[in-house]
Coordinates of C-alpha atoms in Angstrom, one line a residue:
Chain W
X1 CA 39.4 72.6 -17.2
X2 CA 37.7 69.8 -15.9
X3 CA 34.4 71.8 -14.8
X4 CA 34.6 70.0 -11.4
X5 CA 37.7 71.6 -10.9
X6 CA 35.9 75.3 -12.0
X7 CA 38.1 77.3 -8.9
X8 CA 41.6 75.9 -9.9
X9 CA 44.3 75.0 -7.2
X10 CA 44.1 71.5 -6.2
X11 CA 41.4 68.7 -7.2
X12 CA 39.2 68.3 -4.1
X13 CA 38.3 64.7 -3.4
X14 CA 35.1 65.4 -3.3
X15 CA 34.6 66.2 -7.0
X16 CA 32.9 64.1 -9.3
X17 CA 30.8 62.7 -6.5
X18 CA 27.5 63.6 -7.8
X19 CA 24.8 61.3 -5.2
X20 CA 23.1 59.5 -7.4
X21 CA 19.7 61.5 -9.1
X22 CA 17.7 58.2 -7.9
X23 CA 18.8 59.0 -4.0
X24 CA 18.0 63.2 -4.2
X25 CA 14.5 62.9 -5.3
X26 CA 13.5 59.9 -4.1
X27 CA 14.9 60.0 -0.9
X28 CA 13.6 63.3 0.5
X29 CA 10.3 62.3 -0.7
X30 CA 10.7 59.3 1.0
X31 CA 11.9 60.7 4.7
X32 CA 9.2 63.9 3.9
X33 CA 6.3 60.5 3.4
X34 CA 8.0 59.8 6.6
X35 CA 8.1 62.0 9.0
X36 CA 4.3 63.5 8.2
X37 CA 3.0 60.6 8.5
X38 CA 3.9 59.5 11.9
X39 CA 3.4 63.5 12.9
X40 CA 0.2 62.9 11.7
X41 CA -0.6 59.8 13.0
X42 CA 0.3 61.2 16.4
X43 CA -2.7 63.6 16.5
X44 CA -4.7 61.2 14.5
X45 CA -4.5 58.9 17.6
X46 CA -5.8 61.7 20.0
X47 CA -8.4 62.6 17.5
X48 CA -9.2 59.1 17.1
X49 CA -9.9 58.6 20.8
X50 CA -11.9 61.6 21.4
X51 CA -14.2 60.3 18.6
X52 CA -14.3 56.7 20.1
X53 CA -15.2 58.1 23.7
X54 CA -17.6 60.2 22.3
X55 CA -18.9 57.4 20.3
X56 CA -18.9 55.1 23.0
X57 CA -21.1 57.4 25.1
X58 CA -23.0 58.9 22.6
X59 CA -26.3 56.5 23.9
X60 CA -26.0 57.8 27.6
X61 CA -25.2 61.0 26.2
X62 CA -28.1 61.6 23.7
X63 CA -30.1 59.7 26.8
X64 CA -29.8 62.9 28.7
X65 CA -28.0 65.5 26.8
X66 CA -24.7 67.0 27.5
X67 CA -25.1 69.2 29.9
X68 CA -27.6 67.2 32.1
X69 CA -25.2 64.2 32.2
X70 CA -23.0 66.4 33.3
X71 CA -25.0 68.3 36.0
X72 CA -26.8 65.3 36.6
X73 CA -26.4 64.0 40.5
X74 CA -27.7 61.0 40.7
X75 CA -25.5 58.0 39.0
X76 CA -27.5 54.5 40.1
X77 CA -26.5 51.6 38.3
X78 CA -27.9 49.0 39.8
X79 CA -31.8 49.7 40.4
X80 CA -32.8 52.7 38.9
X81 CA -30.5 52.8 36.0
X82 CA -30.4 56.7 36.1
X83 CA -26.6 57.9 35.0
X84 CA -25.0 61.3 35.9
X85 CA -21.8 62.5 36.0
X86 CA -22.1 65.2 38.9
X87 CA -20.8 63.3 41.9
X88 CA -17.8 62.5 39.8
X89 CA -16.6 65.9 38.2
X90 CA -17.2 67.4 42.1
X91 CA -15.2 64.6 43.6
X92 CA -12.5 65.0 40.9
X93 CA -12.2 69.4 40.8
X94 CA -11.9 69.1 45.0
X95 CA -9.4 66.6 45.4
X96 CA -7.4 67.7 42.9
X97 CA -7.5 71.1 43.2
X98 CA -7.4 70.6 47.0
X99 CA -3.9 68.3 46.6
X100 CA -3.0 71.1 44.2
X101 CA -3.2 73.1 47.4
X102 CA -1.5 71.5 49.7
X103 CA 1.4 70.6 47.4
X104 CA 1.8 73.2 46.1
X105 CA 3.7 75.8 48.5
X106 CA 6.2 72.9 49.7
X107 CA 6.6 71.8 46.6
X108 CA 7.7 75.7 45.7
X109 CA 9.8 75.8 48.7
X110 CA 12.0 72.1 47.7
X111 CA 12.3 74.0 44.3
X112 CA 14.0 77.0 46.0
X113 CA 16.1 75.4 48.3
X114 CA 17.0 72.6 45.5
X115 CA 17.3 75.3 42.4
X116 CA 19.2 78.6 44.7
X117 CA 20.1 77.5 48.5
X118 CA 21.7 73.9 48.4
X119 CA 25.0 73.1 47.1
X120 CA 25.3 71.1 44.0
X121 CA 25.8 67.6 45.3
X122 CA 22.9 68.1 47.7
X123 CA 20.5 69.7 45.8
X124 CA 21.9 66.6 43.0
X125 CA 20.4 64.0 46.1
X126 CA 16.7 66.1 46.4
X127 CA 16.4 66.4 42.7
X128 CA 16.9 62.5 43.0
X129 CA 14.6 61.5 45.5
X130 CA 12.2 63.6 43.9
X131 CA 12.2 61.6 41.1
X132 CA 12.4 58.8 42.7
X133 CA 8.8 59.5 44.2
X134 CA 7.4 59.9 41.1
X135 CA 8.9 56.6 39.7
X136 CA 6.8 55.0 42.7
X137 CA 3.7 53.4 40.4
X138 CA 0.7 53.8 41.5
X139 CA -1.0 50.8 43.2
X140 CA 2.0 51.1 45.5
X141 CA 1.1 54.1 46.7
X142 CA -2.0 53.1 46.7
X143 CA -1.6 49.8 49.1
X144 CA 0.9 51.7 50.8
X145 CA -2.0 54.1 51.9
X146 CA -4.5 51.4 51.7
X147 CA -2.0 49.6 54.7
X148 CA 0.1 52.6 56.3
X149 CA -1.0 55.8 55.5
X150 CA -5.4 55.6 55.7
X151 CA -5.4 54.2 59.0
X152 CA -2.4 56.5 60.0
X153 CA -4.2 59.0 59.3
X154 CA -7.2 58.0 60.9
X155 CA -5.9 57.1 64.1
X156 CA -4.0 60.5 64.7
X157 CA -5.6 62.8 62.7
X158 CA -9.3 62.2 61.9
X159 CA -10.4 60.5 65.2
X160 CA -8.8 63.7 67.3
X161 CA -11.1 65.9 64.4
X162 CA -13.9 63.9 65.0
X163 CA -14.2 63.3 68.5
X164 CA -13.6 66.8 69.4
X165 CA -16.1 68.4 66.9
X166 CA -18.6 66.0 68.4
X167 CA -18.0 67.3 71.8
X168 CA -17.9 71.7 70.8
X169 CA -19.8 71.7 66.7
X170 CA -21.8 68.3 66.2
X171 CA -23.6 70.8 63.2
X172 CA -20.7 70.1 61.7
X173 CA -20.7 66.5 61.7
X174 CA -22.6 65.6 58.9
X175 CA -20.0 68.2 57.1
X176 CA -16.8 66.5 58.7
X177 CA -17.7 63.0 57.4
X178 CA -17.3 59.0 59.4
X179 CA -12.9 59.0 59.9
X180 CA -12.7 55.9 58.6
X181 CA -10.2 56.3 56.8
X182 CA -11.2 55.8 53.4
X183 CA -12.4 59.2 51.9
X184 CA -11.9 62.0 49.7
X185 CA -9.1 63.6 52.9
X186 CA -6.9 60.8 53.0
X187 CA -7.3 60.3 48.6
X188 CA -6.9 63.9 48.5
X189 CA -3.4 63.8 51.0
X190 CA -2.3 61.3 48.7
X191 CA -2.7 63.3 45.3
X192 CA -0.9 65.4 47.0
X193 CA 1.7 63.3 47.6
X194 CA 2.0 62.2 44.0
X195 CA 1.5 65.7 42.2
X196 CA 4.7 67.1 44.6
X197 CA 7.0 65.7 42.2
X198 CA 6.1 67.5 39.0
X199 CA 4.9 71.0 41.2
X200 CA 8.6 70.9 41.9
X201 CA 10.7 69.7 39.5
X202 CA 8.4 71.9 36.5
X203 CA 8.8 75.1 39.2
X204 CA 12.4 74.6 39.6
X205 CA 12.9 74.3 35.9
X206 CA 11.7 77.8 35.7
X207 CA 13.4 79.1 38.7
X208 CA 16.7 77.6 36.9
X209 CA 16.0 79.7 33.1
X210 CA 15.6 82.9 35.6
X211 CA 18.6 84.5 33.4
X212 CA 21.9 85.0 35.8
X213 CA 21.8 89.1 34.8
X214 CA 18.5 89.5 36.3
X215 CA 20.0 87.9 39.7
X216 CA 23.0 89.4 39.2
X217 CA 21.0 92.8 38.9
X218 CA 19.2 92.5 42.1
X219 CA 22.5 91.2 43.5
X220 CA 24.0 94.4 42.4
X221 CA 21.2 96.7 44.7
X222 CA 22.2 95.1 47.9
X223 CA 19.7 92.3 48.4
X224 CA 19.8 89.3 50.4
X225 CA 19.3 86.3 49.4
X226 CA 15.9 85.6 50.1
X227 CA 15.3 89.7 48.3
X228 CA 17.0 88.5 45.2
X229 CA 14.2 85.3 45.4
X230 CA 11.2 87.0 45.5
X231 CA 12.3 90.5 43.5
X232 CA 13.7 89.0 40.8
X233 CA 13.7 85.0 40.9
X234 CA 9.8 84.4 40.8
X235 CA 8.5 87.0 39.6
X236 CA 10.4 86.2 36.3
X237 CA 9.5 82.5 36.6
X238 CA 5.9 83.2 38.1
X239 CA 4.8 81.6 34.1
X240 CA 7.2 79.3 34.6
X241 CA 5.6 78.1 37.7
X242 CA 2.4 78.6 37.2
X243 CA 2.2 76.5 33.8
X244 CA 3.9 73.6 35.9
X245 CA 1.7 73.8 38.8
X246 CA -1.5 73.8 35.9
X247 CA 0.7 71.0 34.5
X248 CA 0.2 68.8 37.8
X249 CA -3.2 69.4 37.9
X250 CA -3.7 67.8 34.9
X251 CA -2.8 65.0 36.4
X252 CA -4.4 64.9 39.4
X253 CA -7.4 64.8 37.8
X254 CA -6.5 61.6 35.9
X255 CA -4.8 60.6 38.9
X256 CA -6.5 56.5 38.7
X257 CA -4.9 53.6 40.9
X258 CA -4.4 55.4 44.5
X259 CA -7.1 57.8 44.2
X260 CA -10.0 54.2 43.1
X261 CA -7.5 52.4 46.4
X262 CA -8.2 55.3 48.7
X263 CA -11.7 56.9 47.7
X264 CA -13.3 54.8 49.2
X265 CA -15.8 54.3 46.5
X266 CA -19.5 55.8 46.8
X267 CA -21.5 57.4 43.8
X268 CA -23.9 58.7 45.4
X269 CA -23.9 63.1 47.3
X270 CA -23.4 64.5 49.4
X271 CA -19.5 63.7 49.7
X272 CA -17.9 65.0 53.4
X273 CA -14.7 65.6 54.1
X274 CA -13.7 62.4 55.3
X275 CA -16.0 60.1 54.0
X276 CA -15.8 58.4 51.1
X277 CA -16.1 59.7 47.5
X278 CA -16.0 58.7 44.2
X279 CA -13.7 60.3 40.9
X280 CA -14.5 60.1 37.5
X281 CA -11.4 57.8 36.9
X282 CA -11.8 56.1 40.1
X283 CA -16.0 55.1 38.9
X284 CA -14.5 54.3 35.2
X285 CA -12.2 52.3 36.9
X286 CA -14.2 51.0 39.3
X287 CA -17.1 49.7 37.7
X288 CA -16.2 49.1 33.9
X289 CA -15.9 45.4 34.7
X290 CA -19.7 44.9 35.9
X291 CA -21.6 47.6 33.1
X292 CA -23.5 44.7 31.9
X293 CA -25.5 47.7 31.3
X294 CA -25.2 49.1 27.7
X295 CA -26.1 52.7 28.7
X296 CA -24.4 52.0 32.3
X297 CA -20.7 51.6 29.4
X298 CA -21.7 54.7 27.1
X299 CA -22.1 56.9 30.4
X300 CA -18.8 55.0 31.6
X301 CA -18.0 56.1 28.2
X302 CA -19.3 59.6 28.5
X303 CA -17.5 60.1 32.1
X304 CA -14.2 59.5 30.1
X305 CA -14.7 61.4 27.4
X306 CA -16.0 64.5 29.8
X307 CA -12.5 63.9 31.6
X308 CA -11.0 63.5 28.1
X309 CA -11.9 66.8 27.8
X310 CA -11.1 68.3 30.8
X311 CA -7.8 67.1 30.4
X312 CA -7.4 69.1 27.4
X313 CA -8.0 71.9 29.3
X314 CA -6.2 71.8 31.7
X315 CA -3.3 71.0 29.6
X316 CA -4.6 73.8 26.9
X317 CA -4.9 76.5 30.0
X318 CA -1.0 75.5 31.3
X319 CA 0.2 76.0 27.8
X320 CA -1.8 79.6 27.4
X321 CA -0.3 81.0 31.1
X322 CA 3.4 79.6 30.3
X323 CA 3.0 81.9 26.9
X324 CA 1.3 84.9 28.5
X325 CA 3.1 84.8 31.8
X326 CA 6.7 84.1 30.6
X327 CA 8.7 86.6 30.4
X328 CA 10.3 86.0 26.7
X329 CA 13.8 86.9 25.4
X330 CA 12.4 89.3 23.0
X331 CA 10.6 91.5 24.8
X332 CA 13.4 92.3 27.3
X333 CA 15.6 93.8 24.7
Chain C
X1 CA 52.4 108.8 52.5
X2 CA 52.7 105.4 50.6
X3 CA 52.3 104.9 47.5
X4 CA 49.3 103.0 45.5
X5 CA 50.6 101.6 42.8
X6 CA 49.6 99.2 40.3
X7 CA 52.2 96.7 39.6
X8 CA 52.9 94.0 38.0
X9 CA 55.7 92.0 39.4
X10 CA 57.0 91.8 35.3
X11 CA 56.8 95.7 34.8
X12 CA 60.4 96.9 34.9
X13 CA 61.4 99.3 37.4
X14 CA 61.7 102.9 35.0
X15 CA 57.9 101.9 33.9
X16 CA 57.0 102.0 37.5
X17 CA 58.5 104.4 37.9
X18 CA 56.7 106.4 35.3
X19 CA 54.2 105.3 36.8
X20 CA 53.8 106.4 40.1
X21 CA 54.5 109.7 38.1
X22 CA 51.8 109.9 36.3
X23 CA 49.8 109.3 39.2
X24 CA 51.7 110.9 42.7
X25 CA 50.3 114.5 41.1
X26 CA 47.0 113.5 42.7
X27 CA 47.4 110.6 45.2
X28 CA 49.1 113.1 47.4
X29 CA 46.2 115.6 47.0
X30 CA 44.1 113.2 48.4
X31 CA 43.9 109.4 49.2
X32 CA 41.6 107.8 47.4
X33 CA 38.2 106.9 48.0
X34 CA 38.3 103.1 46.9
X35 CA 41.8 100.7 46.4
X36 CA 42.9 97.8 45.9
X37 CA 45.9 96.1 47.0
X38 CA 47.3 92.8 45.6
X39 CA 43.8 91.8 44.2
X40 CA 43.8 88.0 42.8
X41 CA 41.5 87.0 41.7
X42 CA 41.2 82.7 40.2
X43 CA 38.9 80.5 39.2
X44 CA 39.5 77.1 40.4
X45 CA 43.6 77.0 39.3
X46 CA 43.2 79.9 36.6
X47 CA 44.2 83.7 36.9
X48 CA 41.1 85.5 36.2
X49 CA 43.5 88.9 37.6
X50 CA 46.8 89.1 39.3
X51 CA 48.0 91.0 42.0
X52 CA 46.2 95.1 40.6
X53 CA 46.2 97.3 43.0
X54 CA 45.1 100.5 42.2
X55 CA 43.5 103.3 43.6
X56 CA 40.6 105.3 42.6
X57 CA 40.3 108.9 43.5
X58 CA 37.0 110.2 45.4
X59 CA 34.4 111.4 42.8
X60 CA 36.4 110.3 39.8
X61 CA 35.7 108.5 36.6
X62 CA 37.9 106.2 36.7
X63 CA 37.8 103.9 32.7
X64 CA 39.6 100.7 32.4
X65 CA 40.4 99.2 29.3
X66 CA 41.7 96.2 26.9
X67 CA 41.2 93.6 25.1
X68 CA 38.3 91.5 26.2
X69 CA 38.8 88.4 28.1
X70 CA 41.7 90.5 30.1
X71 CA 40.0 90.6 33.4
X72 CA 38.4 93.8 33.2
X73 CA 35.3 92.4 34.1
X74 CA 36.9 90.1 36.8
X75 CA 38.3 92.7 38.6
X76 CA 35.0 95.5 38.5
X77 CA 33.6 92.7 40.0
X78 CA 35.4 92.0 42.4
X79 CA 35.3 95.4 44.0
X80 CA 31.7 94.7 45.5
X81 CA 31.8 90.9 46.1
X82 CA 29.8 89.8 43.1
X83 CA 32.4 87.2 43.0
X84 CA 30.8 85.9 45.8
X85 CA 28.4 84.2 43.9
X86 CA 30.2 82.4 42.0
X87 CA 31.6 79.4 43.8
X88 CA 35.0 78.9 42.3
X89 CA 36.4 82.4 42.7
X90 CA 39.1 83.0 44.9
X91 CA 39.8 86.3 46.5
X92 CA 43.1 87.4 47.3
X93 CA 44.4 90.8 48.7
X94 CA 42.0 93.6 49.8
X95 CA 40.0 96.3 48.4
X96 CA 39.6 99.3 50.5
X97 CA 36.8 101.0 50.3
X98 CA 38.2 104.0 52.9
X99 CA 40.7 102.1 54.3
X100 CA 38.4 99.4 55.1
X101 CA 38.4 96.1 53.5
X102 CA 34.9 95.2 52.1
X103 CA 36.3 91.5 52.6
X104 CA 36.5 91.5 55.7
X105 CA 34.9 89.0 57.7
X106 CA 33.2 91.1 59.7
X107 CA 31.9 93.0 56.6
X108 CA 28.0 92.0 55.4
X109 CA 28.3 91.6 51.7
X110 CA 24.5 93.0 50.9
X111 CA 25.9 96.3 52.9
X112 CA 28.6 96.5 50.2
X113 CA 26.7 96.0 47.3
X114 CA 24.2 98.9 49.0
X115 CA 27.5 101.5 48.6
X116 CA 29.1 100.5 46.1
X117 CA 26.4 100.0 43.0
X118 CA 27.2 98.3 39.7
X119 CA 25.3 98.8 35.8
X120 CA 25.2 95.9 33.8
X121 CA 25.9 95.6 30.0
X122 CA 22.9 94.8 28.9
X123 CA 20.3 96.7 30.5
X124 CA 18.8 94.8 33.3
X125 CA 14.8 96.3 34.3
X126 CA 12.9 93.8 36.4
X127 CA 10.9 92.9 33.7
X128 CA 7.3 92.0 36.0
X129 CA 7.9 95.6 37.8
X130 CA 6.9 99.2 36.2
X131 CA 9.6 101.5 35.3
X132 CA 8.4 103.1 38.8
X133 CA 9.5 100.3 40.3
X134 CA 12.1 99.7 39.6
X135 CA 13.9 102.4 40.1
X136 CA 13.0 102.0 44.1
X137 CA 13.4 99.1 44.0
X138 CA 16.7 99.4 45.9
X139 CA 15.2 101.4 48.7
X140 CA 11.9 98.6 49.9
X141 CA 14.7 96.2 50.5
X142 CA 15.9 98.3 53.1
X143 CA 12.1 99.0 54.0
X144 CA 11.1 102.8 52.7
X145 CA 7.8 102.0 52.7
X146 CA 7.5 105.8 52.9
X147 CA 4.9 106.9 49.5
X148 CA 5.8 110.9 49.0
X149 CA 9.2 109.6 50.2
X150 CA 9.9 106.8 47.4
X151 CA 8.6 109.4 45.1
X152 CA 10.9 111.9 45.2
X153 CA 13.8 109.8 45.3
X154 CA 12.1 107.7 41.9
X155 CA 12.0 111.0 40.4
X156 CA 15.6 112.8 41.5
X157 CA 17.5 109.1 41.0
X158 CA 15.1 109.6 37.1
X159 CA 16.5 112.6 36.3
X160 CA 20.1 112.0 37.7
X161 CA 19.8 109.1 34.5
X162 CA 18.4 111.9 32.3
X163 CA 15.2 109.8 32.0
X164 CA 12.3 111.6 34.0
X165 CA 11.4 114.1 31.0
X166 CA 10.8 110.7 28.9
X167 CA 8.8 108.5 31.7
X168 CA 7.2 111.6 33.8
X169 CA 4.3 110.3 32.5
X170 CA 4.0 106.3 32.5
X171 CA 5.8 105.9 35.5
X172 CA 3.1 103.3 35.8
X173 CA 4.0 101.1 33.1
X174 CA 6.1 97.8 32.6
X175 CA 9.5 98.8 32.6
X176 CA 10.1 96.4 29.4
X177 CA 7.9 98.7 27.5
X178 CA 11.1 101.3 27.3
X179 CA 13.8 100.7 24.2
X180 CA 17.1 99.1 25.4
X181 CA 18.9 102.8 26.2
X182 CA 15.9 104.0 28.6
X183 CA 15.9 100.4 29.9
X184 CA 19.7 101.3 30.4
X185 CA 19.1 104.4 32.2
X186 CA 16.6 102.8 34.0
X187 CA 18.9 100.4 36.0
X188 CA 21.1 103.7 36.4
X189 CA 18.4 105.7 37.9
X190 CA 17.6 102.0 40.5
X191 CA 21.8 102.2 41.4
X192 CA 21.4 105.8 41.7
X193 CA 18.6 105.8 44.3
X194 CA 19.7 103.5 46.5
X195 CA 22.6 106.3 46.5
X196 CA 25.8 104.7 46.3
X197 CA 29.4 106.4 46.9
X198 CA 31.3 104.2 44.3
X199 CA 29.4 103.2 41.0
X200 CA 30.6 100.2 38.7
X201 CA 29.8 100.1 35.0
X202 CA 30.5 97.5 32.7
X203 CA 30.7 98.1 29.2
X204 CA 27.2 100.4 29.7
X205 CA 26.7 101.3 26.6
X206 CA 27.7 98.3 24.7
X207 CA 24.0 97.6 23.8
X208 CA 22.9 101.2 22.5
X209 CA 23.4 103.1 19.9
X210 CA 24.9 106.6 19.6
X211 CA 22.8 108.7 21.0
X212 CA 21.9 107.2 23.7
X213 CA 25.5 106.1 24.6
X214 CA 26.0 109.9 24.3
X215 CA 23.5 110.2 27.0
X216 CA 24.8 108.0 29.1
X217 CA 28.2 109.5 28.4
X218 CA 27.0 113.2 29.9
X219 CA 24.8 111.6 32.7
X220 CA 28.9 110.4 34.1
X221 CA 30.4 114.0 33.7
X222 CA 27.2 114.7 36.1
X223 CA 27.0 112.1 38.2
X224 CA 31.2 112.1 38.7
X225 CA 30.6 115.8 40.2
X226 CA 29.1 113.2 43.5
X227 CA 30.2 110.0 43.3
X228 CA 33.3 108.0 42.6
X229 CA 32.6 106.0 38.9
X230 CA 34.5 102.8 37.7
X231 CA 33.9 101.9 33.8
X232 CA 34.9 99.6 31.5
X233 CA 34.5 99.9 28.1
X234 CA 36.1 98.9 24.7
X235 CA 35.4 101.6 23.7
X236 CA 39.1 104.2 23.7
X237 CA 37.3 107.2 22.3
X238 CA 34.7 106.4 24.9
X239 CA 37.4 106.3 27.3
X240 CA 39.1 109.8 26.4
X241 CA 36.4 111.5 26.7
X242 CA 34.5 110.3 30.1
X243 CA 37.4 109.1 32.4
X244 CA 40.2 111.4 34.4
X245 CA 41.7 107.9 34.9
X246 CA 42.4 105.6 32.9
X247 CA 44.4 101.3 33.4
X248 CA 45.2 99.6 30.8
X249 CA 44.3 95.5 31.4
X250 CA 46.1 92.5 29.9
X251 CA 45.7 89.1 30.4
X252 CA 45.2 89.4 33.6
X253 CA 47.9 92.6 34.5
X254 CA 47.4 95.7 35.0
X255 CA 50.0 97.0 32.8
X256 CA 49.5 100.9 33.2
X257 CA 47.4 103.0 34.5
X258 CA 47.7 107.0 35.2
X259 CA 45.7 110.5 34.2
X260 CA 43.6 109.2 30.9
X261 CA 45.2 112.0 28.6
X262 CA 48.7 110.6 29.7
X263 CA 48.0 107.5 28.7
X264 CA 46.0 108.0 25.2
X265 CA 48.6 111.0 23.9
X266 CA 51.8 109.5 26.1
X267 CA 51.7 106.1 27.1
X268 CA 55.1 104.4 29.0
X269 CA 54.0 100.9 27.7
X270 CA 54.4 99.5 23.9
X271 CA 51.1 96.7 24.8
X272 CA 49.4 99.8 25.9
X273 CA 50.1 101.8 23.1
X274 CA 49.6 99.5 20.5
X275 CA 46.3 98.6 22.3
X276 CA 45.3 102.4 22.0
X277 CA 46.4 103.0 18.7
X278 CA 44.3 100.0 17.8
X279 CA 47.2 97.3 16.8
X280 CA 45.5 95.0 19.0
X281 CA 42.4 93.8 21.0

């Protein structure tokens, strides 16, 4: 009997169609090699970028030492040629965390409304609008901020607060700063606006991933809609929501153009609430053209390196929290 | 009195009579606690269940049996308005609780679900809450904050669900640390804590081992002294063991209903007999 038809019955068309030995052997090898190389190249790229930043910044880091570079409060590229990153680290941390604080609850509310309350057609519209905000180029938001938002904030929000404070609490004026419209407060507000889409989308994903049976268990106890959200949905989704918020913080930390256009760009501490300030990305984008001194350029690179490390830590934290706080299927049954 | 007979239009007249005779001894004695009248649930154009009229006597256990996809769950979920949460589902007919239609305009479904508790196929503890908080979750909803009262109700509900002895020393530990069977009893305790008048159980033991199943069946026997229970099961022995009444569903129709003994020993319908003896389904 023909060995290709050992099972008996009608001969199958597949019988006798043995793949070419070269194909079997070589095909797998080629595929594996390509996939491994592509995968490794991404890792190499990230490591390479970190290395280049560190290497280019090493002149500055050697000059001041890593810790002292971070702690250095003076950034003076013009006269003293002293470079310390603290003003920018401070500016970045304050603007991005405040932006997250401002953005978080409205974003969560939009996510809850879109996921739980809105009928499908409305939910679709909301999602698209939110994504539309995310799609606006940063520089466009920046120019809108310069010509529309900042003057408006100055006239309708900052000035009244400033004048009131001047009359009642003149001691607080240095903390408040000059209400010129371009400064920390405006940058923070614009940053908040820019991260709302991320926080919303990630929170909505987390809310949507809460299993139906959790909701139903809560409904069956006689919960109202809000009670279901509070009892079953939000606790279950907290890991994803928190991780999403931290990822949004990462976006805010790295946001460059709009912040650089609106923050006023002042390199010296102390920063005030309305007054000008700077962040790590904003100082890099503002000064790289003029960095003729190698120590200056190296210091900018070192700031880039610090920014890279901070962004990495933030993203790893988000991943960790997502894993730690989320409720895995395996845990439940 | 009105004869509360499950009725499918396709059933021959004599079947209805026999079904009737199965039920009437009890129905004449007392009005049903809960009943459905011509209840139809549609998903869009498709029927979930058609025209079901079925009484549930107070303090009895009614088993709903039938092959998968026959509409048991659809029917059960109509009894405490869980279909309100599904946009596509349409309900026709009436579900009476103490002679009041729970689908009436003036009825708040939230209150209905407090009176008619539900236990699901899979255990559904709230994973971020402790055992204690899970049990009293429903009480906190109605605004009970009194600590000693909550403690008392928690203990009572856990005892009713035959879980108290196993967890009394670790009430504050996460509910997800319990085994599957314990989680299901916890779900039952949580449903009982709000003192429902009717308890709906959708295959409560299908994900449990025989030991845990046995405990839940014992629990049902105890519970029926106080409340009305409607249970879906795929396990014929279980239906025979725990229920007083049995209703057999097939493709959205109620084929036959009556005393469990009668249904299992002397079913009137060929389909019922075939299903019970394992010839299909």
